[in-house]
Amino acid sequence: MIYGYYPGCSLEGASRPYDRSLRFVMTALGHELKELRDWNCCGATMYMSVKETVALSLSARNLALAERNGNTLVTPCSACYTMLLKTQRCMKELPGLRRQVDEALAEAGLSYRLGVQVRHPLDVIVNDIGVEAVARKAKRRLEGLRIAPYYGCQIVRPGPAFDDPDWPTSMDDLFGALGAECVYYPDRVRCCGGMLMTTDPKVGEELTQNVLDCAIRNGAQVVATTCPLCQMNLETLQARAHAREGAIPVVFFTQLLGLALGASGTEMDLHHSLVPLGARLEELAGAPS
Amino acid sequence: MKANGDGRRIGFYICHCGSNIAATVDVAAVANHVAGLSGVAVSRHYAFMCSQPGQDMIARDIREERLDRVVVAACSPMMHELTFRNACQGAGLNRYLFQMANVREQCAWVHADRPAATEKAKSLARAAVARVAHQRPLEAATIPVNPDTLVIGGGIAGIQAALDLAEAGREVWLVERESTIGGNMARFDKTFPTLDCASCILTPKMVSVGHRKNVHILTQSQVEQVSGFAGSFEARVRKKARYVSDQCTACQECEKVCPVEVPNAFDLLLKKRKAIHKAFPQAVPNTYLIDKQERPPCREACPIGQEAAGYVALIGQGRFAEAAELIRMRNPLPVVCGRVCYHPCEAECNRGFVDEPVAIQHLKRFALDWQEKHSGGIPAPPPPTERRPEKVAIVGSGPAGLACAHDLATRGYRPTVFERDVVLGGMLALGIPRYRLPRERLLQDIDFIRRMGVEFRTGVEVGRDVTIGQLRKEGYKAFFVAAGAHVGVPLDVPGERLAGVMQGVEFLRRHALGIPPAVGRNVAVVGGGNTAVDAARTVLREGAEHVTILYRRTRAEMPAVEHEIADAEAEGVRFAYLRAPLEVLGEDGRVSGLRCVEMELGEPDASGRRRPVPVPGSEHTLSFDTVLVAIGQSPDLSLLGGEGLKLDRRGTLEANGETFATSVPGVFGGGDVVFGPATVIAAMGAGKRAAEAIDKYLRGEPLTDFHTHAVPTQIRRGESFRPHPYAPPYTQTPKRPRQAMPKLPAPDRAQGWEEVELGFTEEQAVAEAQRCLHCGVCVDCYQCVKACQPGAVDHAMKDEVLDLKVGQVLVTTGYDLFDPRRMAQYGYGRLDNVVTSLEFERMLASTGPTGGRLALKNGEEPRAVAIVHCVGSRDENYHRYCSRVCCMYALKFAHLVHDRTRAAVYEFYIDMRAYGKGYEEFYGRVLAEGVNVIRGKVAEVFAAPDAPPGEGHLIVRAEDTLLGKQREIPVDMVILCCALEPAQGIEALRRTLHLSQSPDGFLLERHPKLDPTGTASDGIFVAGCAQGPKDIPDTVAQASAAASRMLGLIARGEIAVDPIKARVEPELCGGCRICNNVCPYNAIRWLEDEKVAEVLDAVCKGCGTCVAACPAGAITGLGFSDEQIYAEIDGLLGTPEAASRVPTTLEARP
Amino acid sequence: MTETRFEPRIVAFLCNWCAYSGADLAGVSRIPSSPCVRAIRVMCTGRIDPGFVLHAFASGADAVLLAGCHPGDCHYSEGNYKCLRRALALRRLLRAFGVEEDRVRLEWISASEAEKFAQVTREMEEAVRRLGPLRLNGGAGPTEGESKESGRAEA
């Protein structure tokens, strides 16, 4: 089917590989992503704490646009995802706020009637398309690859979400079905340091390091993320001068999925990784072309 | 409101309730406002109307101001309506001339805006005043109180209350869902803070309640419905059959002989118990019970209802003799079945969902072979219980006839069996080849039956040599026709008459009789049934070089038994599937071959099998010198037709499907002759049913409710089911392949006639039998019956339904534990050594699985233990409430761990709640013992990643909120202190009793502070954890409180019933009878002569549904009449301007 | 009370066992509810004669709330079902009279659903403020005498 698609700013910047791999995966699975025309900033999580109504109105505009065509809006960036959901919720549950947002939208000749379903691609792939269906379409098994699925804090929190807030398993199921081994490591839902990188790097880096150490200690070869910010934090830290030993590549879950569905490492931008891919992933990715 | 108020002298009082009301409502303004309303004689405001001075004020005004109506605006009527009504009555005013306005709960407490609240208070006051003007004096009728009490739930609360009531000499019905009273407390080892052992303080109470003559304990029982009202309730209780009567002396003999072991729910499945068991040694009542779930599918599927699971279980324990006995108890042809039964039981065997079905048939054969070898041959038949004079004739000595003869003999008859042939056994002797069923084996069973007093007459064909008529003259009263189906169905293709073409049955028959026909070297057998395969294997042994079975479908559709086909293949029989003969070709009168056509499978036909259709142009010729036709058999009724017996279309004998009666009285029919060719076991089933039918017939009983087994159309089983509630799902049951039956090597056996299957060895038999899953727990082996001297065991016991009449009901259903699987991050059910608090209690108990020893799964002693508080409690995602007992029992655990091991203990708590007597001291004491307490909720528990294999310990991650640090603490065992939840099933009970629940799901008390044991419904009380989490002291106190409340009412002997009821004005009643249908209690009687309806006061509960429904307005709701409510509406909405004419508020002068 | 601001008048018929107790619990738990909603206690919603509702409107109510036990919870087994049927019929009747559907609301409120009760009252106030006063035959809140007549007529 056709899904409305809201990439969000990071997927046009540092996280372009996420955008490219996601589009490939959806096509390979026989579905279409229809990018929302004239979308704008999601209202970003921290803007909320500055000016709530403005932030809400910003993201409500996207929902209003989406409502015109189709009722689902898929968005890969965890921040956008939470933000859009939050807007949805505020408008549903806080009539006061809603009135203000409605006014703002009206200014732009728009209106929003809460008709849009905000979905994360992981949710769509696991729950709409289904793990078995993906496995059937796979051109390549990920045998011998030890993946650390990293869910981060936003896509299943605070819940109720498409997966257990404290015990998400969708990525494990997905890669498991594709032959990979998903290592369990406690930090899979812990904070990646998030925006602290910019405000209090010392604390931020410690948090990031915790996640990496935990994944490595539990024998992972690669970290699979669902969030641009997580990906950036986890990868760049290792690229820094004072990075610790035993670096581990950090990629978007769609990049690995793409490999399984027959894409080349180059198509999946795997060679852009700042960290060496490691033997098995190299092998799967093939030589750069 | 003039109209309403005229001539009335209403007194109005608004209460400040300290500042509760006055702070938000301008009480003076309200009093002022009301003073101006017509009919209001007095209007006052006062600090505490409910106080003595307040009540006196009302009384005084009633006397001095000659008030005829009173309104108090104060708290909710639920709170003080009664108080004020009593005050009015005390002053000589009818208590129902009082009305209350709720300006606290529903006004002052929920509004902040003073003017708005005041306005609302005014309108509520107006409404009450307007309403009261229309109220009429009412008299409350009183009814006698039934002094008996129903207590639901046999935990410590129920026990305590029952004892208190019994002490006072009252009758108590104590209903408990489980098999013993004692509840959760019986599971505990020690109790906090005193650390005295739970059983030492509980069991004496259990025993004494058990000994009380006036306490009637109903275990395994549930209350299904309750009707009536305070003083006289009627309760329907369903009591599950225990299968052991109270003659039981708890001597444990039955337990010793029971072959079935399952996990004990009382020990939270940590310990095993037998199918016949007692929850725990001190259980009350001290009577065993049998855990009978659904009947095992193997038994359900068996046409004779053989207790397959029973003898399998016995064999599994090496008790072969008992197994054989059990088989013989029900089975007329045990030896035969052990060899040739096609075992429908195995098709239904649940083990099939794990790996392969249990080899039930082979085990049966083993047991009987063993009996013959080791216990001095075949045993003597048991003497019949009685002697029946009537003569019965059985036509045919096949499985049906023999089974019928056998069962008639056990019922005391001495039937005669008439056999047309010279040998006995019908198809067993003439159809089934020796290598499958050696003759001497068949004779063993027949001799057994003969020794039971059955007479056999061979070579006598009923219908030719002797007629039923003649037999009647000889004094035969009843007949069973079981002549079988011995006539082969012709192919009807050209050339079937050629020499060398023969019916398979005929061939086998002559072979069995020792006069085999000549056969050629290259034989074709047409057909796919057992007869075809038997014929093929026999003719192979006759020396044929090539034997080919032609079948028009594929192997998958072949009706013959799978392993027979396999054996045939092994012996060299060829199979030509999808092949059908069109013509038998011949040369000078002898067969030379078959012209055949190839088939393909089309749509499924009636039988569900895909219909074969010829492939055009696929015709071809195969050469054979002999053709055996085995495509079906039909009965030979040429002679019996003469007896006036009706035949049906299929050319079989017509007989009733259940009673087996034929068209001729006294003549019954069954087996192949009625149903067409079927299996040995099916025929035996028919024979047994016929025996019962004949017995009933001869006793002149109606031919109904038969006891002989009938296979249900649908046997409840499937992937999703479990063999029984305590078994793991099939997917988690360890696989153990089925034992292979040892056989003669194929080459040798194709020559000889020796039995092909050699039978299990003892080791094989035991191993195979132990694969049984014990579906339904009790497997009907009846060992307990034999073992029980007092004769207390009765497997036929039925559930009982009791209708109890009681005056009051107490609900003490207690709690269940929160299921920590819901918090996946704690790893319960996934990680070894993560246990719940209750499991840990059992671990500590001396009667528990480890006998009180603290051990990990691997048997070792833990080095460190983590105790996690508030699992599911004080948690927005699960239960917001505090479970109140966890902190203290967690400390108890800490102490006991210290006491019994050298393990370090870590307590993870949010807040330490030690609120009870001696609790804080206990906390101090445990701290002093050196427990590590960490303030912080545990985030997760996970297996240590880099732990050396074998000693995989756990890591508990939590934030230490006092240090402000994250901590990861390695431990061996984690104890989850799970929340207390309302006992499951409470919802159903709540609805039966029409009780409300509080937001936390526990039962709602009448008032949180002033009436914690009462409920909104008079006569129904609640105590213990059913009302909310609490510890043992509080539970006991609350139970006693409830008991004394109930004793109070009993002592009074009568109860006033609210006169709020419906009443019909006969002269207005139009006789439409709508009210008859709307009343949920059938409290409205239709008077046929007067043609009017009448309300039965005793039954009416005053809901008023009929009042609203009556189109003629002929029904009045006393206390809630139309004009009262209309007035109330008017008052509520009355425009404020209409009020405050004479602003005269009288200052309250108490 | 000043006539400057429209003060909705909402009559709530609450069953004794569930809704009324729920309303009390709201009080005990100090959950703010709308002062415009004023309760009349009946033993069971089954007692609520459609005439009551019509009469309430006739004598100046802007909306009416009917609240009782959840299906299956009725203290008298099935009174709430009766009420449900009558409410549905009543809705259609009122529509014919030009009374907006939002002015009659049927809710199942258990004794423990204090929050829900308060919520419902607030919502109703909001709804009525949006709709404005009910103008039956041109005027709100007729005087008692008249309203009684009209009430009887409809009852």
PDB file of N, CA and C in Angstrom, chain B residues 167-207:
ATOM      1  N   GLU B 167     -19.129 -19.788  67.586  1.00  0.00           N
ATOM      2  CA  GLU B 167     -19.030 -19.585  69.041  1.00  0.00           C
ATOM      3  C   GLU B 167     -20.383 -19.147  69.603  1.00  0.00           C
ATOM      4  N   ALA B 168     -21.020 -18.238  68.856  1.00  0.00           N
ATOM      5  CA  ALA B 168     -22.306 -17.695  69.322  1.00  0.00           C
ATOM      6  C   ALA B 168     -23.443 -18.661  69.030  1.00  0.00           C
ATOM      7  N   GLY B 169     -23.083 -19.866  68.573  1.00  0.00           N
ATOM      8  CA  GLY B 169     -24.089 -20.903  68.383  1.00  0.00           C
ATOM      9  C   GLY B 169     -24.871 -20.791  67.092  1.00  0.00           C
ATOM     10  N   ARG B 170     -24.305 -20.076  66.119  1.00  0.00           N
ATOM     11  CA  ARG B 170     -25.027 -19.897  64.854  1.00  0.00           C
ATOM     12  C   ARG B 170     -24.552 -20.891  63.803  1.00  0.00           C
ATOM     13  N   GLU B 171     -25.443 -21.182  62.832  1.00  0.00           N
ATOM     14  CA  GLU B 171     -25.078 -22.048  61.711  1.00  0.00           C
ATOM     15  C   GLU B 171     -24.330 -21.226  60.667  1.00  0.00           C
ATOM     16  N   VAL B 172     -23.230 -21.773  60.180  1.00  0.00           N
ATOM     17  CA  VAL B 172     -22.449 -21.065  59.166  1.00  0.00           C
ATOM     18  C   VAL B 172     -22.166 -21.989  57.990  1.00  0.00           C
ATOM     19  N   TRP B 173     -22.358 -21.463  56.790  1.00  0.00           N
ATOM     20  CA  TRP B 173     -21.926 -22.175  55.579  1.00  0.00           C
ATOM     21  C   TRP B 173     -20.645 -21.515  55.109  1.00  0.00           C
ATOM     22  N   LEU B 174     -19.546 -22.255  55.114  1.00  0.00           N
ATOM     23  CA  LEU B 174     -18.249 -21.715  54.713  1.00  0.00           C
ATOM     24  C   LEU B 174     -17.885 -22.281  53.338  1.00  0.00           C
ATOM     25  N   VAL B 175     -17.957 -21.419  52.319  1.00  0.00           N
ATOM     26  CA  VAL B 175     -17.753 -21.878  50.939  1.00  0.00           C
ATOM     27  C   VAL B 175     -16.345 -21.523  50.478  1.00  0.00           C
ATOM     28  N   GLU B 176     -15.617 -22.548  50.008  1.00  0.00           N
ATOM     29  CA  GLU B 176     -14.228 -22.344  49.583  1.00  0.00           C
ATOM     30  C   GLU B 176     -14.032 -22.939  48.179  1.00  0.00           C
ATOM     31  N   ARG B 177     -13.339 -22.200  47.322  1.00  0.00           N
ATOM     32  CA  ARG B 177     -13.131 -22.644  45.942  1.00  0.00           C
ATOM     33  C   ARG B 177     -12.140 -23.804  45.874  1.00  0.00           C
ATOM     34  N   GLU B 178     -11.093 -23.740  46.715  1.00  0.00           N
ATOM     35  CA  GLU B 178     -10.055 -24.776  46.679  1.00  0.00           C
ATOM     36  C   GLU B 178     -10.517 -26.028  47.423  1.00  0.00           C
ATOM     37  N   SER B 179      -9.634 -27.019  47.490  1.00  0.00           N
ATOM     38  CA  SER B 179     -10.017 -28.291  48.118  1.00  0.00           C
ATOM     39  C   SER B 179      -9.820 -28.250  49.629  1.00  0.00           C
ATOM     40  N   THR B 180      -9.193 -27.191  50.126  1.00  0.00           N
ATOM     41  CA  THR B 180      -8.997 -27.068  51.568  1.00  0.00           C
ATOM     42  C   THR B 180      -9.191 -25.616  51.981  1.00  0.00           C
ATOM     43  N   ILE B 181      -9.585 -25.409  53.237  1.00  0.00           N
ATOM     44  CA  ILE B 181      -9.614 -24.039  53.738  1.00  0.00           C
ATOM     45  C   ILE B 181      -8.189 -23.675  54.181  1.00  0.00           C
ATOM     46  N   GLY B 182      -7.994 -22.409  54.520  1.00  0.00           N
ATOM     47  CA  GLY B 182      -6.661 -21.992  54.965  1.00  0.00           C
ATOM     48  C   GLY B 182      -6.125 -20.844  54.121  1.00  0.00           C
ATOM     49  N   GLY B 183      -6.541 -20.834  52.830  1.00  0.00           N
ATOM     50  CA  GLY B 183      -6.166 -19.724  51.961  1.00  0.00           C
ATOM     51  C   GLY B 183      -4.662 -19.581  51.808  1.00  0.00           C
ATOM     52  N   ASN B 184      -4.244 -18.363  51.509  1.00  0.00           N
ATOM     53  CA  ASN B 184      -2.820 -18.127  51.266  1.00  0.00           C
ATOM     54  C   ASN B 184      -1.988 -18.273  52.538  1.00  0.00           C
ATOM     55  N   MET B 185      -2.595 -17.981  53.670  1.00  0.00           N
ATOM     56  CA  MET B 185      -1.822 -18.027  54.918  1.00  0.00           C
ATOM     57  C   MET B 185      -1.241 -19.424  55.135  1.00  0.00           C
ATOM     58  N   ALA B 186      -1.980 -20.438  54.674  1.00  0.00           N
ATOM     59  CA  ALA B 186      -1.512 -21.814  54.869  1.00  0.00           C
ATOM     60  C   ALA B 186      -0.206 -22.065  54.120  1.00  0.00           C
ATOM     61  N   ARG B 187       0.090 -21.172  53.165  1.00  0.00           N
ATOM     62  CA  ARG B 187       1.314 -21.376  52.369  1.00  0.00           C
ATOM     63  C   ARG B 187       2.539 -20.795  53.063  1.00  0.00           C
ATOM     64  N   PHE B 188       2.302 -19.916  54.031  1.00  0.00           N
ATOM     65  CA  PHE B 188       3.432 -19.201  54.634  1.00  0.00           C
ATOM     66  C   PHE B 188       4.219 -20.105  55.568  1.00  0.00           C
ATOM     67  N   ASP B 189       5.487 -19.722  55.773  1.00  0.00           N
ATOM     68  CA  ASP B 189       6.307 -20.420  56.750  1.00  0.00           C
ATOM     69  C   ASP B 189       6.221 -19.685  58.080  1.00  0.00           C
ATOM     70  N   LYS B 190       6.738 -18.462  58.106  1.00  0.00           N
ATOM     71  CA  LYS B 190       6.679 -17.665  59.338  1.00  0.00           C
ATOM     72  C   LYS B 190       5.825 -16.420  59.080  1.00  0.00           C
ATOM     73  N   THR B 191       5.400 -15.772  60.151  1.00  0.00           N
ATOM     74  CA  THR B 191       4.648 -14.535  59.995  1.00  0.00           C
ATOM     75  C   THR B 191       5.398 -13.397  60.676  1.00  0.00           C
ATOM     76  N   PHE B 192       5.346 -12.221  60.029  1.00  0.00           N
ATOM     77  CA  PHE B 192       6.025 -11.067  60.644  1.00  0.00           C
ATOM     78  C   PHE B 192       5.092 -10.433  61.659  1.00  0.00           C
ATOM     79  N   PRO B 193       5.553  -9.637  62.599  1.00  0.00           N
ATOM     80  CA  PRO B 193       6.966  -9.426  62.956  1.00  0.00           C
ATOM     81  C   PRO B 193       7.413 -10.430  64.024  1.00  0.00           C
ATOM     82  N   THR B 194       6.431 -11.242  64.490  1.00  0.00           N
ATOM     83  CA  THR B 194       6.740 -12.093  65.642  1.00  0.00           C
ATOM     84  C   THR B 194       7.482 -13.351  65.230  1.00  0.00           C
ATOM     85  N   LEU B 195       7.456 -13.645  63.921  1.00  0.00           N
ATOM     86  CA  LEU B 195       8.137 -14.833  63.400  1.00  0.00           C
ATOM     87  C   LEU B 195       7.581 -16.130  63.966  1.00  0.00           C
ATOM     88  N   ASP B 196       6.326 -16.103  64.458  1.00  0.00           N
ATOM     89  CA  ASP B 196       5.806 -17.427  64.830  1.00  0.00           C
ATOM     90  C   ASP B 196       5.288 -18.105  63.567  1.00  0.00           C
ATOM     91  N   CYS B 197       5.351 -19.454  63.594  1.00  0.00           N
ATOM     92  CA  CYS B 197       5.137 -20.180  62.357  1.00  0.00           C
ATOM     93  C   CYS B 197       3.659 -20.150  61.996  1.00  0.00           C
ATOM     94  N   ALA B 198       3.418 -19.884  60.701  1.00  0.00           N
ATOM     95  CA  ALA B 198       2.042 -19.653  60.240  1.00  0.00           C
ATOM     96  C   ALA B 198       1.160 -20.851  60.561  1.00  0.00           C
ATOM     97  N   SER B 199       1.652 -22.052  60.251  1.00  0.00           N
ATOM     98  CA  SER B 199       0.771 -23.217  60.450  1.00  0.00           C
ATOM     99  C   SER B 199       0.481 -23.424  61.925  1.00  0.00           C
ATOM    100  N   CYS B 200       1.460 -23.066  62.783  1.00  0.00           N
ATOM    101  CA  CYS B 200       1.216 -23.288  64.215  1.00  0.00           C
ATOM    102  C   CYS B 200       0.052 -22.434  64.704  1.00  0.00           C
ATOM    103  N   ILE B 201      -0.159 -21.262  64.074  1.00  0.00           N
ATOM    104  CA  ILE B 201      -1.273 -20.447  64.558  1.00  0.00           C
ATOM    105  C   ILE B 201      -2.524 -20.645  63.701  1.00  0.00           C
ATOM    106  N   LEU B 202      -2.326 -21.103  62.462  1.00  0.00           N
ATOM    107  CA  LEU B 202      -3.487 -21.242  61.574  1.00  0.00           C
ATOM    108  C   LEU B 202      -4.163 -22.604  61.736  1.00  0.00           C
ATOM    109  N   THR B 203      -3.348 -23.680  61.701  1.00  0.00           N
ATOM    110  CA  THR B 203      -3.963 -25.016  61.646  1.00  0.00           C
ATOM    111  C   THR B 203      -4.888 -25.281  62.835  1.00  0.00           C
ATOM    112  N   PRO B 204      -4.556 -24.830  64.074  1.00  0.00           N
ATOM    113  CA  PRO B 204      -5.525 -25.070  65.150  1.00  0.00           C
ATOM    114  C   PRO B 204      -6.894 -24.467  64.819  1.00  0.00           C
ATOM    115  N   LYS B 205      -6.883 -23.254  64.241  1.00  0.00           N
ATOM    116  CA  LYS B 205      -8.156 -22.630  63.870  1.00  0.00           C
ATOM    117  C   LYS B 205      -8.845 -23.464  62.791  1.00  0.00           C
ATOM    118  N   MET B 206      -8.063 -23.920  61.802  1.00  0.00           N
ATOM    119  CA  MET B 206      -8.645 -24.726  60.731  1.00  0.00           C
ATOM    120  C   MET B 206      -9.316 -25.967  61.314  1.00  0.00           C
ATOM    121  N   VAL B 207      -8.581 -26.624  62.234  1.00  0.00           N
ATOM    122  CA  VAL B 207      -9.112 -27.855  62.822  1.00  0.00           C
ATOM    123  C   VAL B 207     -10.401 -27.549  63.585  1.00  0.00           C
TER     124      VAL B 207
END
